[in-house]
PDB file of C-alpha atoms in Angstrom:
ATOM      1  CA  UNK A   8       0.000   0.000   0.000  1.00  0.00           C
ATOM      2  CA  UNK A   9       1.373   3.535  -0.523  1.00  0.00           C
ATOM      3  CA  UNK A  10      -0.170   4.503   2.982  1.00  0.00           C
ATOM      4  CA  UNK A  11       0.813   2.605   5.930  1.00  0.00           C
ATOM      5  CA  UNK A  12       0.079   3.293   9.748  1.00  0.00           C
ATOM      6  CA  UNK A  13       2.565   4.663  11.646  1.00  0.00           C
ATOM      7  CA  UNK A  14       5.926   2.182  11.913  1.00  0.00           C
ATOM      8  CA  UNK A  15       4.085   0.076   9.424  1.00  0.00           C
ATOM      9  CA  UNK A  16       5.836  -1.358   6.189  1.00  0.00           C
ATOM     10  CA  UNK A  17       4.707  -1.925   2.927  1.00  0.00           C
ATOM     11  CA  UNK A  18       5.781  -4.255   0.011  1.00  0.00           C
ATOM     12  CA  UNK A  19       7.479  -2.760  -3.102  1.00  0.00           C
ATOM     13  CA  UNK A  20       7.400  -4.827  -6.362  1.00  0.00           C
ATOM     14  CA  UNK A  21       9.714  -4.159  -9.162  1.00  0.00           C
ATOM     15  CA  UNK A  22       9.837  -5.584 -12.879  1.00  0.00           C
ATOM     16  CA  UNK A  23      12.478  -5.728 -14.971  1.00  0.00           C
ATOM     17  CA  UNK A  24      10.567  -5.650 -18.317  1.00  0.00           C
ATOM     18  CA  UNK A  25      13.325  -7.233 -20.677  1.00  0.00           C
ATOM     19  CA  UNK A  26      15.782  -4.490 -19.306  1.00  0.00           C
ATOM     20  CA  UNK A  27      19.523  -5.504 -18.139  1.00  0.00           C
ATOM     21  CA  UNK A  28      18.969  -4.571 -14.675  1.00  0.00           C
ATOM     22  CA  UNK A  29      17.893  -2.252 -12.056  1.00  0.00           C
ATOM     23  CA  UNK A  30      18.909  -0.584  -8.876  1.00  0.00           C
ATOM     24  CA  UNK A  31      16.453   0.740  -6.398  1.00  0.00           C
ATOM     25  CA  UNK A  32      17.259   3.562  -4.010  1.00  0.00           C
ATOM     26  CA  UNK A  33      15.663   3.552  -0.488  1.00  0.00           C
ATOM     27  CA  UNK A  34      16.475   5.509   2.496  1.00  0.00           C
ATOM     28  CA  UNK A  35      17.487   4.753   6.468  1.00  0.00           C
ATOM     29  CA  UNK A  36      19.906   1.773   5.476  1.00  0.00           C
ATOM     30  CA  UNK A  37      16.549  -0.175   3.821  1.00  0.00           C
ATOM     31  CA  UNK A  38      18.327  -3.352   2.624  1.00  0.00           C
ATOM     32  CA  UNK A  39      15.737  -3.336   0.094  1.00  0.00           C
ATOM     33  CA  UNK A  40      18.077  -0.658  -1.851  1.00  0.00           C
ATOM     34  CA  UNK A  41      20.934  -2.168  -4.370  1.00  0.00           C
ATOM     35  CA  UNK A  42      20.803  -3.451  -7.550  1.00  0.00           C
ATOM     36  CA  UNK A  43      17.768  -6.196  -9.153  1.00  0.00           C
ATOM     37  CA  UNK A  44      18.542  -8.733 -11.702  1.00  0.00           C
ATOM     38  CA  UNK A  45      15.130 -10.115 -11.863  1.00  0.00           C
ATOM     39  CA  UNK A  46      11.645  -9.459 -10.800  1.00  0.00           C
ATOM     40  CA  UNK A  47      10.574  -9.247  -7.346  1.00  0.00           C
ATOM     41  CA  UNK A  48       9.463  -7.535  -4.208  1.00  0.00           C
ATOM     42  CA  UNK A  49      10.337  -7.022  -0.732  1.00  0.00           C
ATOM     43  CA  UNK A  50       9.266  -5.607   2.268  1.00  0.00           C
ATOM     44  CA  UNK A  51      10.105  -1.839   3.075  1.00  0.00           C
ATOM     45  CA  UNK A  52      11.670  -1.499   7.127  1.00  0.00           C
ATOM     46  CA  UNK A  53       9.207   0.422   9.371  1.00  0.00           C
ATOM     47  CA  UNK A  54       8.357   3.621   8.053  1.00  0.00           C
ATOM     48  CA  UNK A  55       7.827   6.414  10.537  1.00  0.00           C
ATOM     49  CA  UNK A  56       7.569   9.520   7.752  1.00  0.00           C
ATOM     50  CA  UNK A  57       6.779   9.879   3.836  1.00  0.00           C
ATOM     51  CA  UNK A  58       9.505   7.588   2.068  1.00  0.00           C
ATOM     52  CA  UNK A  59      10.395   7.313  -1.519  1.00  0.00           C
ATOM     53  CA  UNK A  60      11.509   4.393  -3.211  1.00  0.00           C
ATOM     54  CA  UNK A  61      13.434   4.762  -6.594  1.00  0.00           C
ATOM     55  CA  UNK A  62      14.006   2.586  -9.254  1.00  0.00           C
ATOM     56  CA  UNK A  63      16.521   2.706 -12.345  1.00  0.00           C
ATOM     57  CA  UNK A  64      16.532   0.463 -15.171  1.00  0.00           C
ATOM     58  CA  UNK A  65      19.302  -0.054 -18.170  1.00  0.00           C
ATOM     59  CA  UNK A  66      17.900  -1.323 -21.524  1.00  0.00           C
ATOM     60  CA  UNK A  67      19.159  -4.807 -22.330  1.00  0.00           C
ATOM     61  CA  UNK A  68      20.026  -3.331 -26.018  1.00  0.00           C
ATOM     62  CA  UNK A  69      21.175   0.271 -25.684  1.00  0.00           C
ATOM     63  CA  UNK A  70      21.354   2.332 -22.753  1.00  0.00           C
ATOM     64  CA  UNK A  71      19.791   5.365 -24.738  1.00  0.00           C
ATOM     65  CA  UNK A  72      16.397   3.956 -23.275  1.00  0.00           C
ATOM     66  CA  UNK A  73      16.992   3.819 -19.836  1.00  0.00           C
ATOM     67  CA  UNK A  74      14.329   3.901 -17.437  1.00  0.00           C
ATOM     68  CA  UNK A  75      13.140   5.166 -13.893  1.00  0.00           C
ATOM     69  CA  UNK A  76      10.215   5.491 -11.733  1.00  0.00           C
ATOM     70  CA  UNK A  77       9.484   5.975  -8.094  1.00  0.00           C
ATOM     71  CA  UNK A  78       6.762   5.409  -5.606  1.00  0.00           C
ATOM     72  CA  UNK A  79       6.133   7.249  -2.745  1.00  0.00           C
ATOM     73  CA  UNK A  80       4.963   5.770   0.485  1.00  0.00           C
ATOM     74  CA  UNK A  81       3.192   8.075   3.252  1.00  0.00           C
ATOM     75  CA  UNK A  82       2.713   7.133   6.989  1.00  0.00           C
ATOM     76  CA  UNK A  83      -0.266   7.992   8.543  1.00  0.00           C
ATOM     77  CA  UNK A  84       0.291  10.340  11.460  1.00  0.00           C
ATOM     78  CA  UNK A  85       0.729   8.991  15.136  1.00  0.00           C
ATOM     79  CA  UNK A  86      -1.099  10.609  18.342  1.00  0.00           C
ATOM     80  CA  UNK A  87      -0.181  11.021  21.653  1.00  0.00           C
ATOM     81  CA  UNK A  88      -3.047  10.634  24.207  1.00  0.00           C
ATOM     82  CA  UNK A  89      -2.644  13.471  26.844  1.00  0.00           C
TER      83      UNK A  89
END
């Protein structure tokens, strides 16, 4: 989901699409970040504030069509009772 409650995670799915590989960037140390060779998700770490995840792609043939996106994952806030 692209909204999670507050220390909540949320599962990010990449796909390569015939390109030579990809490299997501996460913040906060998310071992989720580093380079994909093949399709797949993973679970993001506990999010506590708005997070984006970023993905880069290199074309299998030239690298003249290389590709990114990025998805951005918000936390919903967290109350104190008083």
């Amino acid at each position: 989901p692209t909204l999670v409650d507050y220390e909540g995670n949320s599962t990010v799915t990449w796909t390569l699409n015939g390109n030579a590989g990809c490299t997501i960037t996460a913040p906060n140390n998310d071992p989720l970040a580093g380079p994909k060779s093949a399709n797949g998700s993973a679970l993001t770490v506990a999010l506590v504030g708005e997070t984006v995840y970023s993905i880069s792609c290199t074309n299998t043939a030239l690298s003249t069509d290389d590709r990114s996106n990025s998805v951005t994952i918000r936390v919903r806030p967290q109350f104190e009772e008083i």
